[in-house]
mmCIF file of C-alpha atoms in Angstrom:
data_model
loop_
_atom_site.group_PDB
_atom_site.id
_atom_site.type_symbol
_atom_site.label_atom_id
_atom_site.label_comp_id
_atom_site.label_asym_id
_atom_site.label_seq_id
_atom_site.Cartn_x
_atom_site.Cartn_y
_atom_site.Cartn_z
ATOM 1 C CA UNK T 1 -18.707 -15.895 10.719
ATOM 2 C CA UNK T 2 -15.248 -14.308 10.898
ATOM 3 C CA UNK T 3 -15.457 -12.878 7.367
ATOM 4 C CA UNK T 4 -12.697 -15.030 5.867
ATOM 5 C CA UNK T 5 -13.165 -16.853 2.582
ATOM 6 C CA UNK T 6 -13.492 -20.545 3.339
ATOM 7 C CA UNK T 7 -14.068 -23.290 0.762
ATOM 8 C CA UNK T 8 -14.530 -27.012 1.107
ATOM 9 C CA UNK T 9 -14.485 -30.145 -1.030
ATOM 10 C CA UNK T 10 -16.513 -33.308 -0.608
ATOM 11 C CA UNK T 11 -14.931 -36.530 -1.945
ATOM 12 C CA UNK T 12 -16.621 -39.856 -1.117
ATOM 13 C CA UNK T 13 -18.324 -38.353 1.909
ATOM 14 C CA UNK T 14 -15.078 -36.868 3.293
ATOM 15 C CA UNK T 15 -15.144 -33.090 3.772
ATOM 16 C CA UNK T 16 -11.907 -31.120 3.549
ATOM 17 C CA UNK T 17 -12.162 -27.506 4.689
ATOM 18 C CA UNK T 18 -9.614 -25.178 3.066
ATOM 19 C CA UNK T 19 -9.231 -22.187 5.342
ATOM 20 C CA UNK T 20 -5.835 -20.975 4.119
ATOM 21 C CA UNK T 21 -6.084 -17.349 3.147
ATOM 22 C CA UNK T 22 -3.898 -14.475 2.032
ATOM 23 C CA UNK T 23 -4.472 -10.864 2.953
ATOM 24 C CA UNK T 24 -3.192 -8.049 0.758
ATOM 25 C CA UNK T 25 -3.177 -4.532 2.191
ATOM 26 C CA UNK T 26 -2.067 -1.046 1.153
ATOM 27 C CA UNK T 27 -0.510 0.903 4.020
ATOM 28 C CA UNK T 28 -0.486 4.631 3.304
ATOM 29 C CA UNK T 29 1.729 7.286 4.854
ATOM 30 C CA UNK T 30 -0.104 9.793 7.017
ATOM 31 C CA UNK T 31 -0.149 12.250 4.114
ATOM 32 C CA UNK T 32 1.568 13.304 0.905
ATOM 33 C CA UNK T 33 2.124 16.958 0.068
ATOM 34 C CA UNK T 34 0.596 18.392 -3.135
ATOM 35 C CA UNK T 35 2.899 18.113 -6.187
ATOM 36 C CA UNK T 36 5.125 15.748 -4.224
ATOM 37 C CA UNK T 37 5.705 12.016 -3.817
ATOM 38 C CA UNK T 38 4.848 9.507 -1.115
ATOM 39 C CA UNK T 39 5.527 5.822 -0.579
ATOM 40 C CA UNK T 40 2.743 3.336 0.113
ATOM 41 C CA UNK T 41 3.650 -0.117 1.377
ATOM 42 C CA UNK T 42 1.922 -3.115 -0.153
ATOM 43 C CA UNK T 43 1.799 -5.807 2.532
ATOM 44 C CA UNK T 44 0.997 -9.485 2.064
ATOM 45 C CA UNK T 45 0.082 -12.011 4.745
ATOM 46 C CA UNK T 46 0.421 -15.367 3.000
ATOM 47 C CA UNK T 47 0.447 -19.034 3.939
ATOM 48 C CA UNK T 48 1.624 -20.308 0.534
ATOM 49 C CA UNK T 49 4.850 -20.620 -1.469
ATOM 50 C CA UNK T 50 3.990 -18.115 -4.189
ATOM 51 C CA UNK T 51 5.603 -17.972 -7.632
ATOM 52 C CA UNK T 52 3.447 -15.276 -9.294
ATOM 53 C CA UNK T 53 1.751 -12.124 -7.999
ATOM 54 C CA UNK T 54 -0.218 -9.576 -10.014
ATOM 55 C CA UNK T 55 -1.984 -6.566 -8.536
ATOM 56 C CA UNK T 56 -4.413 -4.176 -10.204
ATOM 57 C CA UNK T 57 -4.810 -0.925 -8.249
ATOM 58 C CA UNK T 58 -7.468 1.677 -9.083
ATOM 59 C CA UNK T 59 -7.438 5.385 -8.193
ATOM 60 C CA UNK T 60 -8.130 8.780 -9.781
ATOM 61 C CA UNK T 61 -5.249 9.048 -12.285
ATOM 62 C CA UNK T 62 -5.797 12.792 -12.687
ATOM 63 C CA UNK T 63 -4.635 13.174 -9.056
ATOM 64 C CA UNK T 64 -2.114 10.333 -8.615
ATOM 65 C CA UNK T 65 0.265 8.118 -10.560
ATOM 66 C CA UNK T 66 2.752 5.393 -9.681
ATOM 67 C CA UNK T 67 6.304 6.418 -10.580
ATOM 68 C CA UNK T 68 8.282 3.543 -9.037
ATOM 69 C CA UNK T 69 7.893 0.094 -7.493
ATOM 70 C CA UNK T 70 10.641 -1.364 -5.276
ATOM 71 C CA UNK T 71 10.675 -4.802 -3.692
ATOM 72 C CA UNK T 72 11.465 -5.300 -0.018
ATOM 73 C CA UNK T 73 13.712 -7.981 1.509
ATOM 74 C CA UNK T 74 10.771 -10.416 1.633
ATOM 75 C CA UNK T 75 10.846 -10.936 -2.151
ATOM 76 C CA UNK T 76 13.682 -13.153 -3.458
ATOM 77 C CA UNK T 77 16.474 -11.303 -5.268
ATOM 78 C CA UNK T 78 15.875 -13.317 -8.464
ATOM 79 C CA UNK T 79 12.269 -12.127 -8.849
ATOM 80 C CA UNK T 80 11.282 -9.786 -11.672
ATOM 81 C CA UNK T 81 9.091 -6.777 -10.783
ATOM 82 C CA UNK T 82 7.421 -4.392 -13.239
ATOM 83 C CA UNK T 83 4.422 -2.080 -13.426
ATOM 84 C CA UNK T 84 2.363 -0.213 -16.005
ATOM 85 C CA UNK T 85 0.010 2.763 -15.578
ATOM 86 C CA UNK T 86 -3.295 2.839 -17.477
ATOM 87 C CA UNK T 87 -4.280 6.455 -16.855
ATOM 88 C CA UNK T 88 -7.270 6.246 -19.250
ATOM 89 C CA UNK T 89 -8.740 3.521 -17.032
ATOM 90 C CA UNK T 90 -7.659 4.999 -13.652
ATOM 91 C CA UNK T 91 -5.553 1.984 -12.734
ATOM 92 C CA UNK T 92 -2.065 0.535 -12.520
ATOM 93 C CA UNK T 93 -0.934 -3.072 -12.769
ATOM 94 C CA UNK T 94 2.042 -4.555 -10.946
ATOM 95 C CA UNK T 95 3.610 -7.857 -12.042
ATOM 96 C CA UNK T 96 5.919 -10.011 -9.904
ATOM 97 C CA UNK T 97 7.246 -13.496 -10.588
ATOM 98 C CA UNK T 98 10.271 -15.711 -10.102
ATOM 99 C CA UNK T 99 11.551 -19.256 -10.098
ATOM 100 C CA UNK T 100 12.471 -19.226 -6.406
ATOM 101 C CA UNK T 101 9.289 -19.543 -4.306
ATOM 102 C CA UNK T 102 8.180 -16.548 -2.304
ATOM 103 C CA UNK T 103 7.926 -18.046 1.185
ATOM 104 C CA UNK T 104 4.992 -17.667 3.601
ATOM 105 C CA UNK T 105 5.065 -14.774 6.019
ATOM 106 C CA UNK T 106 3.650 -11.346 6.662
ATOM 107 C CA UNK T 107 4.631 -7.727 6.216
ATOM 108 C CA UNK T 108 5.553 -5.325 3.446
ATOM 109 C CA UNK T 109 6.599 -6.803 0.082
ATOM 110 C CA UNK T 110 6.567 -3.743 -2.216
ATOM 111 C CA UNK T 111 7.082 -0.002 -1.833
ATOM 112 C CA UNK T 112 4.918 1.942 -4.313
ATOM 113 C CA UNK T 113 5.953 5.549 -4.990
ATOM 114 C CA UNK T 114 2.921 7.670 -5.836
ATOM 115 C CA UNK T 115 3.247 11.155 -7.344
ATOM 116 C CA UNK T 116 0.528 13.725 -6.597
ATOM 117 C CA UNK T 117 -0.499 15.844 -9.605
ATOM 118 C CA UNK T 118 -2.537 18.461 -7.759
ATOM 119 C CA UNK T 119 -1.994 21.703 -5.879
ATOM 120 C CA UNK T 120 -5.231 21.301 -3.919
ATOM 121 C CA UNK T 121 -6.030 19.285 -0.809
ATOM 122 C CA UNK T 122 -7.586 15.954 -1.865
ATOM 123 C CA UNK T 123 -8.680 12.669 -0.347
ATOM 124 C CA UNK T 124 -7.886 9.884 -2.841
ATOM 125 C CA UNK T 125 -9.297 6.372 -2.514
ATOM 126 C CA UNK T 126 -6.875 3.665 -3.645
ATOM 127 C CA UNK T 127 -8.426 0.230 -4.119
ATOM 128 C CA UNK T 128 -7.499 -3.154 -5.520
ATOM 129 C CA UNK T 129 -9.410 -3.991 -8.715
ATOM 130 C CA UNK T 130 -7.954 -7.500 -8.709
ATOM 131 C CA UNK T 131 -5.271 -9.628 -7.074
ATOM 132 C CA UNK T 132 -3.754 -12.752 -8.610
ATOM 133 C CA UNK T 133 -1.603 -14.990 -6.421
ATOM 134 C CA UNK T 134 -0.368 -18.368 -7.692
ATOM 135 C CA UNK T 135 1.581 -20.955 -5.774
ATOM 136 C CA UNK T 136 4.083 -23.509 -7.014
ATOM 137 C CA UNK T 137 1.559 -26.322 -7.548
ATOM 138 C CA UNK T 138 -1.239 -24.116 -8.960
ATOM 139 C CA UNK T 139 -3.582 -24.664 -6.011
ATOM 140 C CA UNK T 140 -6.229 -22.050 -5.463
ATOM 141 C CA UNK T 141 -5.174 -19.276 -3.127
ATOM 142 C CA UNK T 142 -8.077 -17.493 -1.457
ATOM 143 C CA UNK T 143 -7.543 -13.761 -1.145
ATOM 144 C CA UNK T 144 -8.937 -10.947 0.881
ATOM 145 C CA UNK T 145 -7.697 -7.483 0.011
ATOM 146 C CA UNK T 146 -8.462 -3.956 1.077
ATOM 147 C CA UNK T 147 -7.518 -0.484 -0.113
ATOM 148 C CA UNK T 148 -6.576 2.681 1.653
ATOM 149 C CA UNK T 149 -7.118 6.437 1.616
ATOM 150 C CA UNK T 150 -4.254 8.791 0.832
ATOM 151 C CA UNK T 151 -4.499 12.375 2.071
ATOM 152 C CA UNK T 152 -2.855 14.969 -0.164
ATOM 153 C CA UNK T 153 -2.472 18.021 2.038
ATOM 154 C CA UNK T 154 -0.096 20.440 3.678
ATOM 155 C CA UNK T 155 -0.295 20.280 7.468
ATOM 156 C CA UNK T 156 -1.201 23.809 8.556
ATOM 157 C CA UNK T 157 1.138 25.304 11.101
ATOM 158 C CA UNK T 158 1.277 28.618 12.896
ATOM 159 C CA UNK T 159 3.892 30.338 15.009
ATOM 160 C CA UNK T 160 2.720 32.423 17.962
ATOM 161 C CA UNK T 161 5.199 34.669 19.743
ATOM 162 C CA UNK T 162 5.090 35.120 23.493
ATOM 163 C CA UNK T 163 6.237 38.214 25.391
ATOM 164 C CA UNK T 164 9.960 38.642 25.891
ATOM 165 C CA UNK T 165 10.867 37.021 29.184
ATOM 166 C CA UNK T 166 13.269 38.292 31.823
ATOM 167 C CA UNK T 167 16.399 36.596 30.447
ATOM 168 C CA UNK T 168 16.107 38.477 27.139
ATOM 169 C CA UNK T 169 15.056 35.419 25.095
ATOM 170 C CA UNK T 170 11.913 35.125 22.968
ATOM 171 C CA UNK T 171 9.750 32.011 23.372
ATOM 172 C CA UNK T 172 8.030 30.623 20.263
ATOM 173 C CA UNK T 173 5.137 28.165 20.330
ATOM 174 C CA UNK T 174 4.556 25.984 17.268
ATOM 175 C CA UNK T 175 1.010 24.808 16.589
ATOM 176 C CA UNK T 176 0.169 22.183 13.979
ATOM 177 C CA UNK T 177 -3.364 21.284 12.868
ATOM 178 C CA UNK T 178 -3.384 17.948 11.075
ATOM 179 C CA UNK T 179 -5.993 15.424 9.945
ATOM 180 C CA UNK T 180 -3.719 12.361 10.264
ATOM 181 C CA UNK T 181 -0.994 11.119 12.597
ATOM 182 C CA UNK T 182 2.364 12.813 11.903
ATOM 183 C CA UNK T 183 5.453 10.642 12.291
ATOM 184 C CA UNK T 184 8.030 13.451 12.212
ATOM 185 C CA UNK T 185 8.569 17.219 12.117
ATOM 186 C CA UNK T 186 11.192 19.378 10.451
ATOM 187 C CA UNK T 187 11.324 23.178 10.499
ATOM 188 C CA UNK T 188 13.704 24.994 8.159
#
């Protein structure tokens, strides 16, 4: 009823319900500017000691491409991380494994740098095509995973001057029209 994947086994009339689950999520920045780069966090909420992770991510490769993958502090230092882009198939694969177990927890595990290949405003769907998680004793790990939407756009801004006030200074009002939450502003 809660939407989680739940499995059970029946052995000699005894029913064991396996409700452990892992949730994989892509957390996008509010936007990425055209012909620029942006970092998307890949977060994992896991209840298992993992030794292998593999992610297949699909998107329109004519608009986006992964240029770098960095691990966060949650992944052991000894783990090996790599990725490959399959632009013909509109997907990328990320491989992670190590001999030290990746401990249970939640939060960001990888930072994926996406490059935008367009000058136009675009909405790009980024989805998981598959997720493989394996734990140290090869038990099944149930997964639920969801994608995200990345907005490629310039926030539009306008500057409106106000009349000169009595102290000889000019007041400027900055207006910004944006489709997503903005986490910071810089005017040069």
